[in-house]
């Protein structure tokens, strides 16, 4: 049974891999046997922690930088990575950002930036990498969704809108590509101790209210995503299409 989780010989492209959940995802895929194409806006050309950890697992790491808020930068990255890597077997759309401001004051530039990073760039990347997967008749695409794929959140209208749309995009692509050998699914993190939740964790009132609702009684950690990521990237999930896997300590069951 365990051989279904083996990713030896696969190549995985992981966006937003320099820290947090994306870093753990890249490391997990390498530990399962995949070589990693890593990309983020600030990823070091060499010597990053994620690169060291991937190489320590005995796998290759190919670093790239891309500003996902810039459409030209995105297309340049896609052109470059497709020219340098003939086959990408696994695409993990994890890059994302969040900007907090009440809806009555939420600036156009906040809205536009978050929608561009969290939604538009992910569709374009999935389309351009996905078409190659469809042509080969196999591939795995994983989106990072959110609790705000299901809920509205507070003071993050752009983020909530983008993550709601990611849930629908996951289903839309799965409807078209499941019959062509490409599995498209998403992972929805709960409240995880990362940069994106620092403001919440630093607010004693919000932090307590969040922890009081989580049945498991703790903030999640990036390592909580290693198993789910390998599962959705491997043959173990071959009959999963359009699913959104909650990793939330029980939040949505409350």
PDB file of C-alpha atoms in Angstrom:
ATOM      1  CA  UNK A   1       0.000   0.000   0.000  1.00  0.00           C
ATOM      2  CA  UNK A   2       2.730   2.491   0.906  1.00  0.00           C
ATOM      3  CA  UNK A   3       4.130   2.394  -2.632  1.00  0.00           C
ATOM      4  CA  UNK A   4       1.070   4.391  -3.740  1.00  0.00           C
ATOM      5  CA  UNK A   5       2.538   7.375  -1.881  1.00  0.00           C
ATOM      6  CA  UNK A   6       5.944   7.059  -3.583  1.00  0.00           C
ATOM      7  CA  UNK A   7       6.775  10.051  -5.788  1.00  0.00           C
ATOM      8  CA  UNK A   8      10.154   8.819  -7.048  1.00  0.00           C
ATOM      9  CA  UNK A   9      10.822  10.149 -10.543  1.00  0.00           C
ATOM     10  CA  UNK A  10       8.198  12.910 -10.292  1.00  0.00           C
ATOM     11  CA  UNK A  11       8.806  16.642 -10.605  1.00  0.00           C
ATOM     12  CA  UNK A  12       6.725  19.000  -8.462  1.00  0.00           C
ATOM     13  CA  UNK A  13       6.361  22.755  -8.906  1.00  0.00           C
ATOM     14  CA  UNK A  14       5.539  24.431  -5.584  1.00  0.00           C
ATOM     15  CA  UNK A  15       4.697  28.131  -5.447  1.00  0.00           C
ATOM     16  CA  UNK A  16       5.168  30.166  -2.288  1.00  0.00           C
ATOM     17  CA  UNK A  17       7.706  27.619  -1.067  1.00  0.00           C
ATOM     18  CA  UNK A  18      10.140  29.823   0.853  1.00  0.00           C
ATOM     19  CA  UNK A  19       8.386  29.599   4.227  1.00  0.00           C
ATOM     20  CA  UNK A  20       5.372  28.349   6.118  1.00  0.00           C
ATOM     21  CA  UNK A  21       2.950  25.878   4.585  1.00  0.00           C
ATOM     22  CA  UNK A  22       4.551  26.003   1.125  1.00  0.00           C
ATOM     23  CA  UNK A  23       7.984  25.181   2.520  1.00  0.00           C
ATOM     24  CA  UNK A  24       6.573  22.180   4.386  1.00  0.00           C
ATOM     25  CA  UNK A  25       4.746  21.049   1.240  1.00  0.00           C
ATOM     26  CA  UNK A  26       7.917  21.193  -0.860  1.00  0.00           C
ATOM     27  CA  UNK A  27       9.906  19.325   1.771  1.00  0.00           C
ATOM     28  CA  UNK A  28       7.227  16.641   2.100  1.00  0.00           C
ATOM     29  CA  UNK A  29       7.121  16.040  -1.653  1.00  0.00           C
ATOM     30  CA  UNK A  30      10.915  15.699  -1.700  1.00  0.00           C
ATOM     31  CA  UNK A  31      10.805  13.292   1.242  1.00  0.00           C
ATOM     32  CA  UNK A  32       8.326  11.226  -0.781  1.00  0.00           C
ATOM     33  CA  UNK A  33      10.738  11.143  -3.746  1.00  0.00           C
ATOM     34  CA  UNK A  34       9.980  14.119  -6.001  1.00  0.00           C
ATOM     35  CA  UNK A  35      12.412  16.687  -7.353  1.00  0.00           C
ATOM     36  CA  UNK A  36      11.233  20.212  -6.584  1.00  0.00           C
ATOM     37  CA  UNK A  37      10.853  23.333  -8.681  1.00  0.00           C
ATOM     38  CA  UNK A  38      10.462  26.035  -6.053  1.00  0.00           C
ATOM     39  CA  UNK A  39       9.214  29.547  -6.717  1.00  0.00           C
ATOM     40  CA  UNK A  40       8.314  32.582  -4.648  1.00  0.00           C
ATOM     41  CA  UNK A  41       8.719  36.332  -4.861  1.00  0.00           C
ATOM     42  CA  UNK A  42      11.760  36.362  -2.594  1.00  0.00           C
ATOM     43  CA  UNK A  43      13.296  32.895  -2.946  1.00  0.00           C
ATOM     44  CA  UNK A  44      17.098  32.990  -2.793  1.00  0.00           C
ATOM     45  CA  UNK A  45      18.960  31.855  -5.891  1.00  0.00           C
ATOM     46  CA  UNK A  46      20.833  29.385  -3.698  1.00  0.00           C
ATOM     47  CA  UNK A  47      21.224  28.424  -0.081  1.00  0.00           C
ATOM     48  CA  UNK A  48      17.630  28.810   1.097  1.00  0.00           C
ATOM     49  CA  UNK A  49      16.393  26.629   3.948  1.00  0.00           C
ATOM     50  CA  UNK A  50      13.924  24.879   1.675  1.00  0.00           C
ATOM     51  CA  UNK A  51      16.664  24.107  -0.835  1.00  0.00           C
ATOM     52  CA  UNK A  52      18.886  22.659   1.890  1.00  0.00           C
ATOM     53  CA  UNK A  53      16.076  20.492   3.226  1.00  0.00           C
ATOM     54  CA  UNK A  54      15.088  19.203  -0.208  1.00  0.00           C
ATOM     55  CA  UNK A  55      18.696  18.340  -0.991  1.00  0.00           C
ATOM     56  CA  UNK A  56      19.058  16.678   2.417  1.00  0.00           C
ATOM     57  CA  UNK A  57      16.231  14.388   1.310  1.00  0.00           C
ATOM     58  CA  UNK A  58      18.382  13.417  -1.671  1.00  0.00           C
ATOM     59  CA  UNK A  59      16.370  15.313  -4.285  1.00  0.00           C
ATOM     60  CA  UNK A  60      17.065  18.148  -6.723  1.00  0.00           C
ATOM     61  CA  UNK A  61      15.871  21.688  -6.095  1.00  0.00           C
ATOM     62  CA  UNK A  62      15.432  24.269  -8.846  1.00  0.00           C
ATOM     63  CA  UNK A  63      14.854  27.812  -7.458  1.00  0.00           C
ATOM     64  CA  UNK A  64      12.976  30.583  -9.257  1.00  0.00           C
ATOM     65  CA  UNK A  65      11.648  34.007  -8.359  1.00  0.00           C
ATOM     66  CA  UNK A  66       8.311  35.347  -9.540  1.00  0.00           C
ATOM     67  CA  UNK A  67       6.183  38.285  -8.457  1.00  0.00           C
ATOM     68  CA  UNK A  68       2.707  36.791  -8.759  1.00  0.00           C
ATOM     69  CA  UNK A  69       1.120  40.238  -8.548  1.00  0.00           C
ATOM     70  CA  UNK A  70       2.793  41.132 -11.862  1.00  0.00           C
ATOM     71  CA  UNK A  71       1.294  39.485 -14.948  1.00  0.00           C
ATOM     72  CA  UNK A  72       4.450  39.969 -17.040  1.00  0.00           C
ATOM     73  CA  UNK A  73       6.608  38.386 -14.342  1.00  0.00           C
ATOM     74  CA  UNK A  74       4.233  35.419 -14.220  1.00  0.00           C
ATOM     75  CA  UNK A  75       4.304  34.823 -17.969  1.00  0.00           C
ATOM     76  CA  UNK A  76       8.091  35.148 -18.000  1.00  0.00           C
ATOM     77  CA  UNK A  77       8.343  32.538 -15.263  1.00  0.00           C
ATOM     78  CA  UNK A  78       5.984  30.170 -17.090  1.00  0.00           C
ATOM     79  CA  UNK A  79       7.932  30.494 -20.329  1.00  0.00           C
ATOM     80  CA  UNK A  80      11.239  29.907 -18.540  1.00  0.00           C
ATOM     81  CA  UNK A  81      10.166  26.962 -16.418  1.00  0.00           C
ATOM     82  CA  UNK A  82       8.466  25.174 -19.313  1.00  0.00           C
ATOM     83  CA  UNK A  83      11.570  25.597 -21.443  1.00  0.00           C
ATOM     84  CA  UNK A  84      13.819  24.197 -18.722  1.00  0.00           C
ATOM     85  CA  UNK A  85      11.594  21.351 -17.482  1.00  0.00           C
ATOM     86  CA  UNK A  86       9.964  19.115 -20.059  1.00  0.00           C
ATOM     87  CA  UNK A  87       7.503  17.489 -17.665  1.00  0.00           C
ATOM     88  CA  UNK A  88       5.953  18.872 -14.501  1.00  0.00           C
ATOM     89  CA  UNK A  89       3.972  16.098 -12.835  1.00  0.00           C
ATOM     90  CA  UNK A  90       2.655  17.949  -9.796  1.00  0.00           C
ATOM     91  CA  UNK A  91       1.622  21.599  -9.447  1.00  0.00           C
ATOM     92  CA  UNK A  92       1.049  23.029  -5.969  1.00  0.00           C
ATOM     93  CA  UNK A  93      -0.610  26.457  -6.157  1.00  0.00           C
ATOM     94  CA  UNK A  94       0.252  27.701  -2.694  1.00  0.00           C
ATOM     95  CA  UNK A  95       1.502  31.279  -3.213  1.00  0.00           C
ATOM     96  CA  UNK A  96      -0.816  33.780  -1.598  1.00  0.00           C
ATOM     97  CA  UNK A  97      -1.099  36.986   0.352  1.00  0.00           C
ATOM     98  CA  UNK A  98      -3.516  38.793   2.653  1.00  0.00           C
ATOM     99  CA  UNK A  99      -4.168  42.481   3.312  1.00  0.00           C
ATOM    100  CA  UNK A 100      -6.401  43.522   6.206  1.00  0.00           C
ATOM    101  CA  UNK A 101      -8.641  46.593   6.084  1.00  0.00           C
ATOM    102  CA  UNK A 102     -12.358  47.034   6.857  1.00  0.00           C
ATOM    103  CA  UNK A 103     -14.604  46.756   3.812  1.00  0.00           C
ATOM    104  CA  UNK A 104     -15.698  50.408   4.026  1.00  0.00           C
ATOM    105  CA  UNK A 105     -12.059  51.460   3.755  1.00  0.00           C
ATOM    106  CA  UNK A 106     -10.667  48.635   1.632  1.00  0.00           C
ATOM    107  CA  UNK A 107      -8.547  50.239  -1.077  1.00  0.00           C
ATOM    108  CA  UNK A 108      -8.759  49.283  -4.752  1.00  0.00           C
ATOM    109  CA  UNK A 109      -5.052  48.470  -4.764  1.00  0.00           C
ATOM    110  CA  UNK A 110      -5.508  46.047  -1.847  1.00  0.00           C
ATOM    111  CA  UNK A 111      -8.347  44.281  -3.637  1.00  0.00           C
ATOM    112  CA  UNK A 112      -6.547  44.177  -6.995  1.00  0.00           C
ATOM    113  CA  UNK A 113      -3.275  42.861  -5.553  1.00  0.00           C
ATOM    114  CA  UNK A 114      -4.885  40.050  -3.578  1.00  0.00           C
ATOM    115  CA  UNK A 115      -7.114  38.933  -6.444  1.00  0.00           C
ATOM    116  CA  UNK A 116      -4.120  38.964  -8.807  1.00  0.00           C
ATOM    117  CA  UNK A 117      -1.881  36.896  -6.503  1.00  0.00           C
ATOM    118  CA  UNK A 118      -4.428  34.542  -4.984  1.00  0.00           C
ATOM    119  CA  UNK A 119      -6.683  33.910  -7.972  1.00  0.00           C
ATOM    120  CA  UNK A 120      -5.666  35.263 -11.380  1.00  0.00           C
ATOM    121  CA  UNK A 121      -2.073  34.027 -11.277  1.00  0.00           C
ATOM    122  CA  UNK A 122      -3.180  30.621 -10.026  1.00  0.00           C
ATOM    123  CA  UNK A 123      -5.648  30.186 -12.864  1.00  0.00           C
ATOM    124  CA  UNK A 124      -3.060  31.203 -15.454  1.00  0.00           C
ATOM    125  CA  UNK A 125      -0.387  28.917 -14.017  1.00  0.00           C
ATOM    126  CA  UNK A 126      -2.833  26.014 -13.776  1.00  0.00           C
ATOM    127  CA  UNK A 127      -3.985  26.561 -17.351  1.00  0.00           C
ATOM    128  CA  UNK A 128      -0.470  26.709 -18.771  1.00  0.00           C
ATOM    129  CA  UNK A 129       0.931  23.765 -16.778  1.00  0.00           C
ATOM    130  CA  UNK A 130      -2.363  21.904 -16.840  1.00  0.00           C
ATOM    131  CA  UNK A 131      -2.628  21.854 -20.617  1.00  0.00           C
ATOM    132  CA  UNK A 132       0.635  19.902 -20.728  1.00  0.00           C
ATOM    133  CA  UNK A 133      -0.717  17.446 -18.145  1.00  0.00           C
ATOM    134  CA  UNK A 134      -3.909  17.002 -20.161  1.00  0.00           C
ATOM    135  CA  UNK A 135      -1.856  16.334 -23.290  1.00  0.00           C
ATOM    136  CA  UNK A 136       0.136  13.631 -21.448  1.00  0.00           C
ATOM    137  CA  UNK A 137      -2.951  12.185 -19.807  1.00  0.00           C
ATOM    138  CA  UNK A 138      -1.722  12.505 -16.225  1.00  0.00           C
ATOM    139  CA  UNK A 139      -0.938  15.053 -13.535  1.00  0.00           C
ATOM    140  CA  UNK A 140      -1.828  16.359 -10.104  1.00  0.00           C
ATOM    141  CA  UNK A 141      -2.816  19.926  -9.230  1.00  0.00           C
ATOM    142  CA  UNK A 142      -3.259  21.047  -5.624  1.00  0.00           C
ATOM    143  CA  UNK A 143      -4.587  24.459  -4.608  1.00  0.00           C
ATOM    144  CA  UNK A 144      -4.233  25.970  -1.164  1.00  0.00           C
ATOM    145  CA  UNK A 145      -7.739  27.048  -0.235  1.00  0.00           C
ATOM    146  CA  UNK A 146      -8.759  28.373   3.207  1.00  0.00           C
ATOM    147  CA  UNK A 147     -11.442  28.355   5.863  1.00  0.00           C
ATOM    148  CA  UNK A 148     -12.518  31.495   4.012  1.00  0.00           C
ATOM    149  CA  UNK A 149     -13.347  29.298   1.048  1.00  0.00           C
ATOM    150  CA  UNK A 150     -16.400  28.538   3.219  1.00  0.00           C
ATOM    151  CA  UNK A 151     -16.661  31.544   5.555  1.00  0.00           C
ATOM    152  CA  UNK A 152     -16.458  35.309   5.113  1.00  0.00           C
ATOM    153  CA  UNK A 153     -13.790  36.361   7.571  1.00  0.00           C
ATOM    154  CA  UNK A 154     -13.391  39.845   9.051  1.00  0.00           C
ATOM    155  CA  UNK A 155     -11.629  42.829   7.388  1.00  0.00           C
ATOM    156  CA  UNK A 156     -10.257  40.639   4.552  1.00  0.00           C
ATOM    157  CA  UNK A 157     -12.829  40.954   1.737  1.00  0.00           C
ATOM    158  CA  UNK A 158     -10.302  40.469  -1.063  1.00  0.00           C
ATOM    159  CA  UNK A 159      -8.781  37.414   0.584  1.00  0.00           C
ATOM    160  CA  UNK A 160     -12.192  35.873   1.284  1.00  0.00           C
ATOM    161  CA  UNK A 161     -13.337  36.499  -2.291  1.00  0.00           C
ATOM    162  CA  UNK A 162     -10.158  35.010  -3.737  1.00  0.00           C
ATOM    163  CA  UNK A 163     -10.287  31.887  -1.571  1.00  0.00           C
ATOM    164  CA  UNK A 164     -13.974  31.352  -2.256  1.00  0.00           C
ATOM    165  CA  UNK A 165     -13.138  31.507  -5.943  1.00  0.00           C
ATOM    166  CA  UNK A 166     -10.275  29.023  -5.504  1.00  0.00           C
ATOM    167  CA  UNK A 167     -12.791  26.476  -4.230  1.00  0.00           C
ATOM    168  CA  UNK A 168     -14.909  26.939  -7.348  1.00  0.00           C
ATOM    169  CA  UNK A 169     -11.870  26.940  -9.644  1.00  0.00           C
ATOM    170  CA  UNK A 170     -10.783  23.621  -8.135  1.00  0.00           C
ATOM    171  CA  UNK A 171     -14.153  22.129  -9.024  1.00  0.00           C
ATOM    172  CA  UNK A 172     -14.305  23.749 -12.465  1.00  0.00           C
ATOM    173  CA  UNK A 173     -10.908  22.404 -13.540  1.00  0.00           C
ATOM    174  CA  UNK A 174     -11.672  18.987 -12.044  1.00  0.00           C
ATOM    175  CA  UNK A 175     -14.897  18.791 -14.048  1.00  0.00           C
ATOM    176  CA  UNK A 176     -12.964  19.328 -17.276  1.00  0.00           C
ATOM    177  CA  UNK A 177      -9.800  17.363 -16.534  1.00  0.00           C
ATOM    178  CA  UNK A 178     -10.753  14.403 -14.308  1.00  0.00           C
ATOM    179  CA  UNK A 179     -11.628  12.300 -17.335  1.00  0.00           C
ATOM    180  CA  UNK A 180      -8.297  13.215 -18.934  1.00  0.00           C
ATOM    181  CA  UNK A 181      -6.097  11.830 -16.160  1.00  0.00           C
ATOM    182  CA  UNK A 182      -5.494  15.051 -14.234  1.00  0.00           C
ATOM    183  CA  UNK A 183      -6.586  15.223 -10.599  1.00  0.00           C
ATOM    184  CA  UNK A 184      -7.389  18.712  -9.308  1.00  0.00           C
ATOM    185  CA  UNK A 185      -8.020  19.113  -5.576  1.00  0.00           C
ATOM    186  CA  UNK A 186      -7.425  21.630  -2.796  1.00  0.00           C
ATOM    187  CA  UNK A 187      -6.289  21.728   0.807  1.00  0.00           C
ATOM    188  CA  UNK A 188      -8.040  24.188   3.109  1.00  0.00           C
ATOM    189  CA  UNK A 189      -5.871  25.178   6.076  1.00  0.00           C
ATOM    190  CA  UNK A 190      -7.446  26.199   9.340  1.00  0.00           C
ATOM    191  CA  UNK A 191      -5.747  28.641  11.684  1.00  0.00           C
ATOM    192  CA  UNK A 192      -2.044  27.936  11.222  1.00  0.00           C
ATOM    193  CA  UNK A 193       0.911  29.565  12.953  1.00  0.00           C
ATOM    194  CA  UNK A 194       2.397  31.375   9.928  1.00  0.00           C
ATOM    195  CA  UNK A 195       3.148  34.965   8.883  1.00  0.00           C
ATOM    196  CA  UNK A 196      -0.428  35.360   7.573  1.00  0.00           C
ATOM    197  CA  UNK A 197      -1.926  34.795  11.037  1.00  0.00           C
ATOM    198  CA  UNK A 198       0.619  36.746  13.085  1.00  0.00           C
ATOM    199  CA  UNK A 199      -1.792  39.658  13.622  1.00  0.00           C
ATOM    200  CA  UNK A 200      -4.452  37.275  14.951  1.00  0.00           C
ATOM    201  CA  UNK A 201      -2.050  35.439  17.245  1.00  0.00           C
ATOM    202  CA  UNK A 202      -0.780  38.752  18.625  1.00  0.00           C
ATOM    203  CA  UNK A 203      -4.330  39.843  19.496  1.00  0.00           C
ATOM    204  CA  UNK A 204      -5.127  38.155  22.838  1.00  0.00           C
ATOM    205  CA  UNK A 205      -8.907  38.485  22.388  1.00  0.00           C
ATOM    206  CA  UNK A 206      -9.004  37.111  18.820  1.00  0.00           C
ATOM    207  CA  UNK A 207      -6.441  34.420  19.601  1.00  0.00           C
ATOM    208  CA  UNK A 208      -8.453  33.141  22.573  1.00  0.00           C
ATOM    209  CA  UNK A 209     -11.731  33.145  20.637  1.00  0.00           C
ATOM    210  CA  UNK A 210     -10.102  31.171  17.827  1.00  0.00           C
ATOM    211  CA  UNK A 211      -8.502  28.589  20.102  1.00  0.00           C
ATOM    212  CA  UNK A 212     -11.757  28.184  22.051  1.00  0.00           C
ATOM    213  CA  UNK A 213     -13.494  27.081  18.842  1.00  0.00           C
ATOM    214  CA  UNK A 214     -10.834  24.647  17.577  1.00  0.00           C
ATOM    215  CA  UNK A 215     -11.712  21.187  18.966  1.00  0.00           C
ATOM    216  CA  UNK A 216      -8.058  20.146  18.902  1.00  0.00           C
ATOM    217  CA  UNK A 217      -7.216  23.171  21.026  1.00  0.00           C
ATOM    218  CA  UNK A 218      -4.117  24.437  19.187  1.00  0.00           C
ATOM    219  CA  UNK A 219      -2.966  26.435  16.199  1.00  0.00           C
ATOM    220  CA  UNK A 220      -1.895  24.234  13.311  1.00  0.00           C
ATOM    221  CA  UNK A 221       1.701  24.056  12.108  1.00  0.00           C
ATOM    222  CA  UNK A 222       3.122  23.844   8.578  1.00  0.00           C
ATOM    223  CA  UNK A 223       4.153  20.235   9.226  1.00  0.00           C
ATOM    224  CA  UNK A 224       0.467  19.327   9.551  1.00  0.00           C
ATOM    225  CA  UNK A 225       0.290  19.688   5.759  1.00  0.00           C
ATOM    226  CA  UNK A 226       2.991  17.207   4.828  1.00  0.00           C
ATOM    227  CA  UNK A 227       0.791  14.113   4.842  1.00  0.00           C
ATOM    228  CA  UNK A 228      -2.206  15.662   3.038  1.00  0.00           C
ATOM    229  CA  UNK A 229       0.050  17.114   0.342  1.00  0.00           C
ATOM    230  CA  UNK A 230       1.771  13.814  -0.416  1.00  0.00           C
ATOM    231  CA  UNK A 231      -1.616  12.089  -0.439  1.00  0.00           C
ATOM    232  CA  UNK A 232      -3.098  14.467  -3.043  1.00  0.00           C
ATOM    233  CA  UNK A 233       0.105  14.406  -5.124  1.00  0.00           C
ATOM    234  CA  UNK A 234       0.301  10.609  -5.233  1.00  0.00           C
ATOM    235  CA  UNK A 235      -1.486   7.627  -6.720  1.00  0.00           C
ATOM    236  CA  UNK A 236      -3.222   7.164  -3.362  1.00  0.00           C
ATOM    237  CA  UNK A 237      -5.687   9.913  -4.379  1.00  0.00           C
ATOM    238  CA  UNK A 238      -6.294   8.832  -7.973  1.00  0.00           C
ATOM    239  CA  UNK A 239     -10.087   8.780  -7.510  1.00  0.00           C
ATOM    240  CA  UNK A 240     -10.249  12.221  -5.864  1.00  0.00           C
ATOM    241  CA  UNK A 241     -11.359  15.087  -8.069  1.00  0.00           C
ATOM    242  CA  UNK A 242     -12.646  18.528  -7.108  1.00  0.00           C
ATOM    243  CA  UNK A 243     -12.291  17.857  -3.387  1.00  0.00           C
ATOM    244  CA  UNK A 244     -11.355  20.345  -0.704  1.00  0.00           C
ATOM    245  CA  UNK A 245      -9.496  18.619   2.105  1.00  0.00           C
ATOM    246  CA  UNK A 246      -9.858  20.423   5.433  1.00  0.00           C
ATOM    247  CA  UNK A 247      -6.810  20.540   7.693  1.00  0.00           C
ATOM    248  CA  UNK A 248      -8.262  22.661  10.469  1.00  0.00           C
ATOM    249  CA  UNK A 249      -8.146  20.879  13.817  1.00  0.00           C
ATOM    250  CA  UNK A 250     -11.902  20.357  13.556  1.00  0.00           C
ATOM    251  CA  UNK A 251     -12.903  24.030  13.104  1.00  0.00           C
ATOM    252  CA  UNK A 252     -15.449  23.439  10.325  1.00  0.00           C
ATOM    253  CA  UNK A 253     -17.077  20.556  12.187  1.00  0.00           C
ATOM    254  CA  UNK A 254     -17.896  22.805  15.149  1.00  0.00           C
TER     255      UNK A 254
END
